[in-house]
Short mmCIF file of C-alpha atoms and ligand atoms in Angstrom, two decimals:
data_model
loop_
_atom_site.label_atom_id
_atom_site.label_comp_id
_atom_site.label_asym_id
_atom_site.label_seq_id
_atom_site.Cartn_x
_atom_site.Cartn_y
_atom_site.Cartn_z
CA UNK C 17 205.77 88.09 158.91
CA UNK C 18 204.87 90.44 156.06
CA UNK C 19 205.62 86.65 154.05
CA UNK C 20 201.91 85.24 155.82
CA UNK C 21 200.40 88.12 155.49
CA UNK C 22 200.80 88.40 151.48
CA UNK C 23 199.55 84.84 151.64
CA UNK C 24 196.75 84.91 153.43
CA UNK C 25 193.13 85.27 151.50
CA UNK C 26 191.97 88.24 150.54
CA UNK C 27 189.51 89.81 153.42
CA UNK C 28 188.77 93.75 154.24
CA UNK C 29 191.62 94.72 152.15
CA UNK C 30 192.18 96.40 148.71
CA UNK C 31 193.36 93.62 146.98
CA UNK C 32 189.26 92.10 146.03
CA UNK C 33 189.73 90.59 143.22
CA UNK C 34 187.69 90.51 140.05
CA UNK C 35 184.09 88.80 140.34
CA UNK C 36 185.40 86.57 137.53
CA UNK C 37 188.12 85.65 138.92
CA UNK C 38 185.94 84.05 142.29
CA UNK C 39 183.93 81.74 139.90
CA UNK C 40 183.70 78.28 140.18
CA UNK C 41 181.89 75.94 138.09
CA UNK C 42 178.84 74.68 138.87
CA UNK C 43 178.20 77.11 141.81
CA UNK C 44 175.26 79.62 141.85
CA UNK C 45 173.47 82.33 144.15
CA UNK C 46 170.16 80.74 143.74
CA UNK C 47 167.67 77.44 144.14
CA UNK C 48 164.96 76.96 141.65
CA UNK C 49 162.15 74.71 142.09
CA UNK C 50 162.20 71.42 140.06
CA UNK C 51 161.41 71.85 137.03
CA UNK C 52 157.41 70.66 136.29
CA UNK C 53 157.07 71.63 132.39
CA UNK C 54 159.16 70.16 129.80
CA UNK C 55 162.74 71.93 128.84
CA UNK C 56 163.17 73.06 126.16
CA UNK C 57 166.51 74.41 124.82
CA UNK C 58 167.53 77.44 124.62
CA UNK C 59 167.91 78.33 120.87
CA UNK C 60 164.41 77.12 121.03
CA UNK C 61 162.73 79.07 123.68
CA UNK C 62 164.43 82.55 122.44
CA UNK C 63 165.50 82.10 118.69
CA UNK C 64 169.15 81.94 117.78
CA UNK C 65 169.38 86.28 116.72
CA UNK C 66 168.73 86.30 120.39
CA UNK C 67 171.56 84.04 121.78
CA UNK C 68 174.91 85.83 121.49
CA UNK C 69 178.25 83.69 122.12
CA UNK C 70 180.63 86.16 123.33
CA UNK C 71 178.21 86.77 126.78
CA UNK C 72 180.01 83.55 127.95
CA UNK C 73 181.69 83.37 130.73
CA UNK C 74 179.55 84.49 133.31
CA UNK C 75 180.85 84.18 136.29
CA UNK C 76 179.67 81.12 138.96
CA UNK C 77 179.33 82.13 142.87
CA UNK C 78 177.57 81.77 144.89
CA UNK C 79 175.01 84.06 146.98
CA UNK C 80 177.30 85.09 149.48
CA UNK C 81 180.27 85.37 147.26
CA UNK C 82 178.20 88.18 145.94
CA UNK C 83 177.54 90.61 148.66
CA UNK C 84 180.98 89.87 150.39
CA UNK C 85 182.51 90.96 147.23
CA UNK C 86 179.77 94.10 146.57
CA UNK C 87 180.21 95.02 150.00
CA UNK C 88 183.71 95.07 150.14
CA UNK C 89 183.53 96.92 147.47
CA UNK C 90 181.44 99.68 148.71
CA UNK C 91 184.07 100.73 151.71
CA UNK C 92 186.47 102.07 148.59
CA UNK C 93 184.39 104.81 148.36
CA UNK C 94 184.68 107.70 150.00
CA UNK C 95 181.49 109.45 150.10
CA UNK C 96 180.10 112.45 152.50
CA UNK C 97 178.42 110.57 154.87
CA UNK C 98 182.43 108.34 156.13
CA UNK C 99 184.14 112.04 155.98
CA UNK C 100 185.09 115.75 155.19
CA UNK C 101 184.88 116.23 151.58
CA UNK C 102 186.05 119.70 150.49
CA UNK C 103 185.50 119.68 147.02
CA UNK C 104 185.31 123.00 146.27
CA UNK C 105 182.28 124.89 144.14
CA UNK C 106 180.65 121.73 145.02
CA UNK C 107 179.37 122.14 147.93
CA UNK C 108 179.20 118.86 149.38
CA UNK C 109 177.35 119.24 152.85
CA UNK C 110 176.18 116.41 154.28
CA UNK C 111 172.16 115.34 153.44
CA UNK C 112 170.32 114.89 156.56
CA UNK C 113 168.78 111.88 156.71
CA UNK C 114 164.96 113.75 157.96
CA UNK C 115 164.74 114.75 154.03
CA UNK C 116 165.14 111.21 153.01
CA UNK C 117 162.41 110.52 155.41
CA UNK C 118 160.13 112.72 154.40
CA UNK C 119 161.03 112.40 150.56
CA UNK C 120 160.16 108.39 151.32
CA UNK C 121 156.53 109.15 152.70
CA UNK C 122 153.43 107.64 150.17
CA UNK C 123 152.63 110.34 148.24
CA UNK C 124 155.45 112.12 147.84
CA UNK C 125 157.40 108.85 147.31
CA UNK C 126 154.35 107.50 145.22
CA UNK C 127 152.20 109.57 143.50
CA UNK C 128 152.16 109.74 139.99
CA UNK C 129 152.77 112.60 137.31
CA UNK C 130 149.37 111.82 135.86
CA UNK C 131 147.69 111.69 139.02
CA UNK C 132 144.84 114.27 138.54
CA UNK C 133 145.21 118.31 139.98
CA UNK C 134 142.31 117.44 142.83
CA UNK C 135 144.48 114.30 143.95
CA UNK C 136 147.59 115.38 143.43
CA UNK C 137 146.61 118.87 146.14
CA UNK C 138 149.69 117.29 148.57
CA UNK C 139 152.61 117.12 145.97
CA UNK C 140 151.31 120.27 143.77
CA UNK C 141 151.42 122.37 147.53
CA UNK C 142 155.41 121.06 147.83
CA UNK C 143 156.31 122.77 144.33
CA UNK C 144 154.42 125.69 145.43
CA UNK C 145 155.51 125.84 148.32
CA UNK C 146 159.42 124.82 147.64
CA UNK C 147 158.91 127.74 144.31
CA UNK C 148 157.45 130.32 146.87
CA UNK C 149 160.32 129.72 149.89
CA UNK C 150 163.09 130.07 146.88
CA UNK C 151 161.43 133.15 146.10
CA UNK C 152 161.83 135.00 149.35
CA UNK C 153 165.25 133.48 149.58
CA UNK C 154 166.09 134.91 146.66
CA UNK C 155 164.41 137.90 146.90
CA UNK C 156 163.33 137.67 142.57
CA UNK C 157 159.59 137.39 141.40
CA UNK C 158 158.77 133.99 140.57
CA UNK C 159 160.79 130.18 140.08
CA UNK C 160 160.68 127.24 137.89
CA UNK C 161 161.34 123.63 140.09
CA UNK C 162 161.89 122.25 136.02
CA UNK C 163 165.70 122.47 135.47
CA UNK C 164 167.43 119.45 136.28
CA UNK C 165 170.95 120.94 137.49
CA UNK C 166 172.36 123.72 137.43
CA UNK C 167 173.54 124.05 133.91
CA UNK C 168 170.36 123.36 132.14
CA UNK C 169 169.00 126.14 134.75
CA UNK C 170 171.37 128.33 133.19
CA UNK C 171 170.61 127.55 129.40
CA UNK C 172 166.89 127.95 130.55
CA UNK C 173 167.72 131.64 131.97
CA UNK C 174 169.12 132.36 128.85
CA UNK C 175 166.53 131.44 126.50
CA UNK C 176 164.24 133.57 128.65
CA UNK C 177 166.97 136.57 128.14
CA UNK C 178 167.24 136.00 124.50
CA UNK C 179 162.81 136.17 124.71
CA UNK C 180 162.34 138.72 126.10
CA UNK C 181 165.31 140.87 124.20
CA UNK C 182 163.76 139.32 121.09
CA UNK C 183 160.15 140.93 122.13
CA UNK C 184 161.63 144.31 123.01
CA UNK C 185 163.32 143.84 119.11
CA UNK C 186 166.71 143.93 120.65
CA UNK C 187 168.85 141.56 118.66
CA UNK C 188 172.24 141.26 120.10
CA UNK C 189 174.98 138.89 119.80
CA UNK C 190 176.86 138.43 122.54
CA UNK C 191 177.02 137.53 126.63
CA UNK C 192 180.13 138.90 128.76
CA UNK C 193 181.75 136.07 130.85
CA UNK C 194 184.00 137.15 133.40
CA UNK C 195 187.02 135.20 133.41
CA UNK C 196 186.13 133.45 136.72
CA UNK C 197 183.30 131.93 135.62
CA UNK C 198 182.54 128.22 135.59
CA UNK C 199 182.91 125.87 132.70
CA UNK C 200 179.42 125.67 132.35
CA UNK C 201 178.51 129.17 132.02
CA UNK C 202 179.90 129.67 128.57
CA UNK C 203 178.95 126.49 127.73
CA UNK C 204 174.97 127.63 127.98
CA UNK C 205 175.87 130.74 126.29
CA UNK C 206 177.06 128.61 122.98
CA UNK C 207 174.17 126.46 123.71
CA UNK C 208 171.62 129.77 123.48
CA UNK C 209 172.58 130.89 120.53
CA UNK C 210 175.39 133.55 121.72
CA UNK C 211 179.01 134.58 121.91
CA UNK C 212 181.00 134.12 124.79
CA UNK C 213 182.95 137.75 125.43
CA UNK C 214 185.25 137.11 127.86
CA UNK C 215 186.02 139.90 130.78
CA UNK C 216 189.41 140.15 132.53
CA UNK C 217 188.74 140.48 136.16
CA UNK C 218 190.61 143.21 138.62
CA UNK C 219 193.43 142.43 140.92
CA UNK C 220 190.92 141.66 143.50
CA UNK C 221 189.00 138.74 141.27
CA UNK C 222 186.60 140.57 141.03
CA UNK C 223 184.53 142.48 138.02
CA UNK C 224 186.55 145.21 136.45
CA UNK C 225 183.71 147.95 135.40
CA UNK C 226 186.05 149.96 132.82
CA UNK C 227 186.30 147.04 131.08
CA UNK C 228 182.53 146.58 131.35
CA UNK C 229 181.77 149.75 130.04
CA UNK C 230 183.66 148.69 127.27
CA UNK C 231 182.12 145.43 126.86
CA UNK C 232 179.17 146.21 127.47
CA UNK C 233 177.88 147.48 123.71
CA UNK C 234 174.89 147.71 122.31
CA UNK C 235 175.48 144.10 120.73
CA UNK C 236 175.37 142.54 124.46
CA UNK C 237 172.46 140.69 125.74
CA UNK C 238 174.08 141.09 128.99
CA UNK C 239 176.18 139.86 131.75
CA UNK C 240 176.53 136.37 133.13
CA UNK C 241 178.14 136.80 136.65
CA UNK C 242 178.66 133.47 139.82
CA UNK C 243 178.55 135.74 142.76
CA UNK C 244 180.66 135.26 144.87
CA UNK C 245 182.50 134.27 141.99
CA UNK C 246 185.24 131.28 141.76
CA UNK C 247 187.82 132.64 143.76
CA UNK C 248 185.00 132.58 146.16
CA UNK C 249 185.05 136.41 146.90
CA UNK C 250 181.86 139.00 146.68
CA UNK C 251 181.56 141.05 143.80
CA UNK C 252 181.39 143.99 145.93
CA UNK C 253 181.00 146.55 143.19
CA UNK C 254 177.64 144.10 142.10
CA UNK C 255 175.40 147.21 141.69
CA UNK C 256 176.80 149.42 140.13
CA UNK C 257 178.00 145.89 137.11
CA UNK C 258 174.42 145.75 137.06
CA UNK C 259 173.77 149.71 136.27
CA UNK C 260 176.01 149.92 133.54
CA UNK C 261 174.54 146.54 132.07
CA UNK C 262 170.64 147.91 133.03
CA UNK C 263 171.63 151.21 131.57
CA UNK C 264 172.91 149.37 127.87
CA UNK C 265 169.58 147.54 127.53
CA UNK C 266 171.05 143.98 128.82
CA UNK C 267 170.27 141.95 131.06
CA UNK C 268 172.00 140.66 134.46
CA UNK C 269 172.59 136.47 134.28
CA UNK C 270 173.26 135.79 137.61
CA UNK C 271 175.32 131.49 138.62
CA UNK C 272 173.40 131.37 141.97
CA UNK C 273 175.26 128.12 143.13
CA UNK C 274 177.73 129.55 145.21
CA UNK C 275 174.45 130.69 147.57
CA UNK C 276 175.89 128.83 150.05
CA UNK C 277 176.99 131.74 150.85
CA UNK C 278 174.21 134.07 150.50
CA UNK C 279 171.12 132.54 151.65
CA UNK C 280 169.65 134.39 154.47
CA UNK C 281 172.24 137.43 154.44
CA UNK C 282 171.81 138.93 150.92
CA UNK C 283 169.08 138.57 148.39
CA UNK C 284 170.63 138.33 144.54
CA UNK C 285 166.60 140.36 143.29
CA UNK C 286 167.80 143.19 145.65
CA UNK C 287 171.10 144.32 143.88
CA UNK C 288 170.02 143.81 140.56
CA UNK C 289 169.97 140.42 139.42
CA UNK C 290 167.28 139.71 136.50
CA UNK C 291 167.63 136.16 136.56
CA UNK C 292 169.74 133.14 138.11
CA UNK C 293 169.34 130.06 139.16
CA UNK C 294 169.85 128.15 142.36
CA UNK C 295 171.08 124.42 142.54
CA UNK C 296 168.85 122.78 145.19
CA UNK C 297 171.58 119.68 145.31
CA UNK C 298 174.46 122.22 146.73
CA UNK C 299 173.03 124.58 148.45
CA UNK C 300 169.59 122.92 149.71
CA UNK C 301 171.38 119.79 150.78
CA UNK C 302 169.61 117.42 147.87
CA UNK C 303 172.09 114.52 147.62
CA UNK C 304 174.16 115.34 144.59
CA UNK C 305 177.72 113.70 142.67
CA UNK C 306 176.89 109.88 142.47
CA UNK C 307 174.14 110.26 144.34
CA UNK C 308 171.24 111.91 143.13
CA UNK C 309 170.06 113.38 140.42
CA UNK C 310 170.24 117.73 140.35
CA UNK C 311 167.70 120.41 140.33
CA UNK C 312 169.20 123.40 139.10
CA UNK C 313 165.35 126.12 139.48
CA UNK C 314 164.88 129.51 137.63
CA UNK C 315 164.16 132.94 139.46
CA UNK C 316 163.53 135.44 137.32
CA UNK C 317 162.28 139.32 137.89
CA UNK C 318 158.62 140.38 136.82
CA UNK C 319 159.72 141.55 133.44
CA UNK C 320 160.76 137.60 132.85
CA UNK C 321 157.99 136.05 134.40
CA UNK C 322 155.81 135.35 130.55
CA UNK C 323 159.11 133.68 129.32
CA UNK C 324 158.86 131.17 132.17
CA UNK C 325 159.17 127.44 131.11
CA UNK C 326 155.58 126.16 131.37
CA UNK C 327 153.38 124.47 133.17
CA UNK C 328 154.20 126.93 136.54
CA UNK C 329 152.73 125.65 139.71
CA UNK C 330 150.33 128.64 141.22
CA UNK C 331 147.38 128.72 143.84
CA UNK C 332 143.83 128.24 142.34
CA UNK C 333 140.62 130.11 142.95
CA UNK C 334 139.82 127.87 146.25
CA UNK C 335 142.38 128.14 147.82
CA UNK C 336 144.13 124.77 146.02
CA UNK C 337 146.75 124.51 144.20
CA UNK C 338 146.73 124.44 140.47
CA UNK C 339 149.11 123.74 137.24
CA UNK C 340 148.58 126.81 134.83
CA UNK C 341 150.05 125.39 131.62
CA UNK C 342 148.27 128.21 129.50
CA UNK C 343 151.29 130.55 128.90
CA UNK C 344 151.65 131.97 125.25
CA UNK C 345 154.98 133.40 125.74
CA UNK C 346 156.72 130.93 127.59
CA UNK C 347 160.15 129.50 126.47
CA UNK C 348 158.32 125.56 126.96
CA UNK C 349 159.56 122.84 129.02
CA UNK C 350 162.96 122.42 129.78
CA UNK C 351 162.20 118.54 131.38
CA UNK C 352 159.25 116.32 131.61
CA UNK C 353 156.40 116.85 133.84
CA UNK C 354 157.59 119.55 137.16
CA UNK C 355 161.24 119.07 137.60
CA UNK C 356 163.56 116.36 139.39
CA UNK C 357 160.41 115.97 142.27
CA UNK C 358 161.85 114.51 145.08
CA UNK C 359 164.77 117.48 144.76
CA UNK C 360 162.14 119.98 145.81
CA UNK C 361 160.49 117.42 148.53
CA UNK C 362 164.42 117.16 150.29
CA UNK C 363 164.86 121.47 149.69
CA UNK C 364 161.52 121.90 151.47
CA UNK C 365 162.34 119.70 154.50
CA UNK C 366 166.03 121.37 154.74
CA UNK C 367 164.27 125.04 154.16
CA UNK C 368 161.44 124.34 156.88
CA UNK C 369 163.48 122.08 159.06
CA UNK C 370 166.15 125.33 159.68
CA UNK C 371 163.65 127.69 159.32
CA UNK C 372 164.98 131.82 158.19
CA UNK C 373 167.25 132.33 161.45
CA UNK C 374 168.22 128.02 160.57
CA UNK C 375 169.43 129.32 157.06
CA UNK C 376 171.34 131.92 157.87
CA UNK C 377 173.28 130.56 160.68
CA UNK C 378 174.61 127.98 158.31
CA UNK C 379 175.36 130.65 155.39
CA UNK C 380 177.51 132.15 158.32
CA UNK C 381 178.79 128.63 159.51
CA UNK C 382 179.85 128.20 156.07
CA UNK C 383 181.55 131.94 155.82
CA UNK C 384 183.48 130.59 159.20
CA UNK C 385 185.32 127.68 158.43
CA UNK C 386 186.76 128.51 154.77
CA UNK C 387 187.62 131.48 156.28
CA UNK C 388 188.91 129.82 159.14
CA UNK C 389 190.88 127.05 156.70
CA UNK C 390 192.60 129.99 154.61
CA UNK C 391 193.62 131.41 157.67
CA UNK C 392 194.83 128.40 159.11
CA UNK C 393 197.11 127.43 155.80
CA UNK C 394 197.83 131.00 154.73
CA UNK C 395 202.11 130.84 155.97
CA UNK C 396 202.02 127.49 154.25
CA UNK C 397 200.72 127.91 150.70
CA UNK C 398 200.07 130.81 148.68
CA UNK C 399 196.69 133.18 148.67
CA UNK C 400 197.00 134.44 144.47
CA UNK C 401 193.98 136.69 145.79
CA UNK C 402 193.70 138.59 149.05
CA UNK C 403 190.32 139.26 149.17
CA UNK C 404 188.04 137.49 152.37
CA UNK C 405 186.46 134.13 151.32
CA UNK C 406 183.26 134.21 151.60
CA UNK C 407 182.25 130.16 151.37
CA UNK C 408 185.42 129.12 149.88
CA UNK C 409 189.13 129.33 149.52
CA UNK C 410 191.80 129.60 146.73
CA UNK C 411 195.49 128.34 147.61
CA UNK C 412 197.98 128.17 144.85
CA UNK C 413 200.63 125.21 144.63
CA UNK C 414 203.39 127.75 143.44
CA UNK C 415 205.53 127.83 146.51
CA UNK C 416 205.32 123.78 146.45
CA UNK C 417 206.15 123.98 142.60
CA UNK C 418 208.85 125.38 143.23
CA UNK C 419 209.89 121.59 144.46
CA UNK C 420 208.17 120.20 141.29
CA UNK C 421 205.36 119.11 143.50
CA UNK C 422 201.90 120.30 141.93
CA UNK C 423 198.32 120.34 142.90
CA UNK C 424 197.68 117.26 142.24
CA UNK C 425 200.61 115.57 143.82
CA UNK C 426 199.07 117.72 147.10
CA UNK C 427 195.39 116.15 146.07
CA UNK C 428 196.51 112.19 145.71
CA UNK C 429 198.46 112.92 149.25
CA UNK C 430 195.78 113.80 150.82
CA UNK C 431 194.08 110.49 149.79
CA UNK C 432 196.60 108.71 151.93
CA UNK C 433 195.35 111.14 155.25
CA UNK C 434 191.60 110.08 154.74
CA UNK C 435 190.52 112.97 153.42
CA UNK C 436 188.27 113.52 149.49
CA UNK C 437 191.18 115.62 147.34
CA UNK C 438 189.60 119.49 147.42
CA UNK C 439 189.34 120.57 144.10
CA UNK C 440 191.91 120.52 141.66
CA UNK C 441 193.63 123.34 139.25
CA UNK C 442 190.02 125.19 139.01
CA UNK C 443 189.50 128.29 139.00
CA UNK C 444 191.39 128.55 135.77
CA UNK C 445 193.17 132.05 136.54
CA UNK C 446 195.14 130.41 139.38
CA UNK C 447 197.69 128.20 138.51
CA UNK C 448 197.61 125.62 140.05
CA UNK C 449 194.98 126.31 141.61
CA UNK C 450 193.78 124.41 145.36
CA UNK C 451 189.93 125.16 145.85
CA UNK C 452 188.55 124.24 149.22
CA UNK C 453 185.13 124.48 150.40
CA UNK C 454 184.68 122.99 153.45
CA UNK C 455 181.32 123.96 154.04
CA UNK C 456 179.67 124.34 157.14
CA UNK C 457 178.93 120.91 158.36
CA UNK C 458 182.48 120.39 159.27
CA UNK C 459 182.70 120.67 162.57
CA UNK C 460 186.20 122.55 164.10
CA UNK C 461 187.24 119.03 165.28
CA UNK C 462 187.54 117.69 160.89
CA UNK C 463 188.61 121.23 160.13
CA UNK C 464 191.49 120.28 162.58
CA UNK C 465 192.14 117.22 161.59
CA UNK C 466 192.39 118.40 157.87
CA UNK C 467 194.51 121.81 158.21
CA UNK C 468 196.30 119.34 160.48
CA UNK C 469 196.97 116.82 156.71
CA UNK C 470 197.54 120.27 154.75
CA UNK C 471 199.92 121.45 156.66
CA UNK C 472 201.84 117.67 157.23
CA UNK C 473 201.69 117.47 153.67
CA UNK C 474 203.68 120.62 152.91
CA UNK C 475 206.56 120.34 155.30
CA UNK C 476 206.79 116.34 153.40
CA UNK C 477 207.20 118.06 150.00
CA UNK C 478 209.76 120.76 151.89
CA UNK C 479 211.53 117.13 153.10
CA UNK C 480 210.88 114.16 150.68
CA UNK C 481 208.86 116.13 147.47
CA UNK C 482 209.49 112.41 145.71
CA UNK C 483 207.40 110.62 148.72
CA UNK C 484 204.49 113.18 147.60
CA UNK C 485 205.00 112.58 143.93
CA UNK C 486 204.39 109.00 144.47
CA UNK C 487 201.44 109.44 146.65
CA UNK C 488 198.59 107.65 147.37
CA UNK C 489 200.22 104.91 148.88
CA UNK C 490 197.55 103.60 150.87
CA UNK C 491 195.62 103.21 148.35
CA UNK C 492 195.23 99.42 145.62
CA UNK C 493 196.06 101.13 142.43
CA UNK C 494 197.90 104.70 143.17
CA UNK C 495 198.77 106.77 139.59
CA UNK C 496 195.99 106.06 137.34
CA UNK C 497 197.00 107.54 133.73
CA UNK C 498 193.98 110.37 133.95
CA UNK C 499 194.08 111.21 131.00
CA UNK C 500 193.99 107.76 128.61
CA UNK C 501 190.86 106.89 131.53
CA UNK C 502 189.09 109.67 130.56
CA UNK C 503 189.39 109.63 126.76
CA UNK C 504 189.97 105.26 126.30
CA UNK C 505 187.68 104.28 128.68
CA UNK C 506 188.05 100.24 129.01
CA UNK C 507 184.30 99.61 130.58
CA UNK C 508 183.89 95.83 130.02
CA UNK C 509 186.32 92.98 130.94
CA UNK C 510 187.08 90.14 129.24
CA UNK C 511 189.06 87.27 129.55
C1 LIG G 626 178.50 123.23 140.21
C2 LIG G 626 178.29 124.62 139.38
C3 LIG G 626 177.42 124.98 138.13
C4 LIG G 626 176.98 123.39 137.64
O1 LIG G 626 175.90 123.25 137.98
P1 LIG G 626 175.24 121.24 137.77
O2 LIG G 626 174.55 120.61 138.75
O3 LIG G 626 176.25 120.64 137.78
O4 LIG G 626 175.08 121.77 136.30
C5 LIG G 626 177.66 126.60 137.77
N1 LIG G 626 178.00 126.90 138.33
C6 LIG G 626 178.69 127.19 139.30
C7 LIG G 626 179.68 128.20 140.00
C8 LIG G 626 178.88 125.82 140.37
O5 LIG G 626 179.45 125.97 141.38
#
């Protein structure tokens, strides 16, 4: 029986061969009409210099071969449309189809960026309204939609801090970054021309006010803080933190990529933040990962408004909208045109479809889901920090590590249970971190299935750690050499 299955023709299995292996000489996917002009040899038509010998050996396959091959491969992809995607810090929430329908309308989808202002009023209004909503949600005073990702929003914000402080004659050297920060934070600090001064978190995983007091000298341009931080913990002392920084002439940057825990509930502008970014591709449900371009709007308080990237979309005297390029203190452009426009369209569709109470409920459900997971797993997996979770929870593999099984092994075994893994080994301040962010778009049944999977794996670790160490068992290939794949990727097939 087993043999018969082995010898069966590969169909909807994980044994799909390469397209080259399906090649059969003379097959073709296209049929052209008979030639009605004299044939010209390729060398003559192109010239020898454009003919490369090494590109010979293309697969010869029929149209149906190609369609089926790639369709089968596509079923190997795990996606947000397939199931829970609990990748902590990434806010992999479902992307509502309404957003997509709106983004594909004629106008938003088809207008050229060079369209004159008078003919692009609809698109300008979308940009203006998106910025207005983000101002309302963050409690800040102005927003630029230009940055194309969270990390670029960070750089934009830091460059504005720098420009402002230098205008005030305050030439400072470093930015304070807590050890719980996202990895992009110190990278952005360096690119903005500052040094990073690391700040050790306290036992709750939050900013230690005494340490901050030491670090916030006349040389510090300010603090770059993620709130809730990468442990999923809210900085309860945030107002005092901002006061300390401001009292020494510094500014507070808030990494707002975790706003899925705050929208409709708390506004960073009200607790002292001077500049922040948002991730539309996380909090506001526009696709990301392999699914689409990002958008990391930068929001600022009034004092930084003159430094925002130009142009700014603003209301015109005639009641319409205009692009203001006349901004002498702007840090300049950070992105071509006005940012990833389609992301603004999707985010605005999301904001308007939910409305204020819907946005608040999404936040509350995201926090509820994370706390549910945390509660139901905390008897089997160790919780390194006791503070209540916001939108995500972080376990440590400490108990499983005593059996030789680590966070990466548990994540691989989750694949066998049909789930995308959580975030492995991040944040760095937790040894063996397992970072889980279910988001509000996971229903209870799905959350329970995920929790059951992790509970079952904890049991397997007790009974048969070797089995878990060899996971995944259900994929075409099991353990890859991840370091070699990252450092020496082989991207081209050779015979
Ligand atoms: C995702 C994330 C970022 C970076 O955003 P990108 O769009 O990937 O550049 C920065 N900070 C935090 C806390 C994040 O979760």
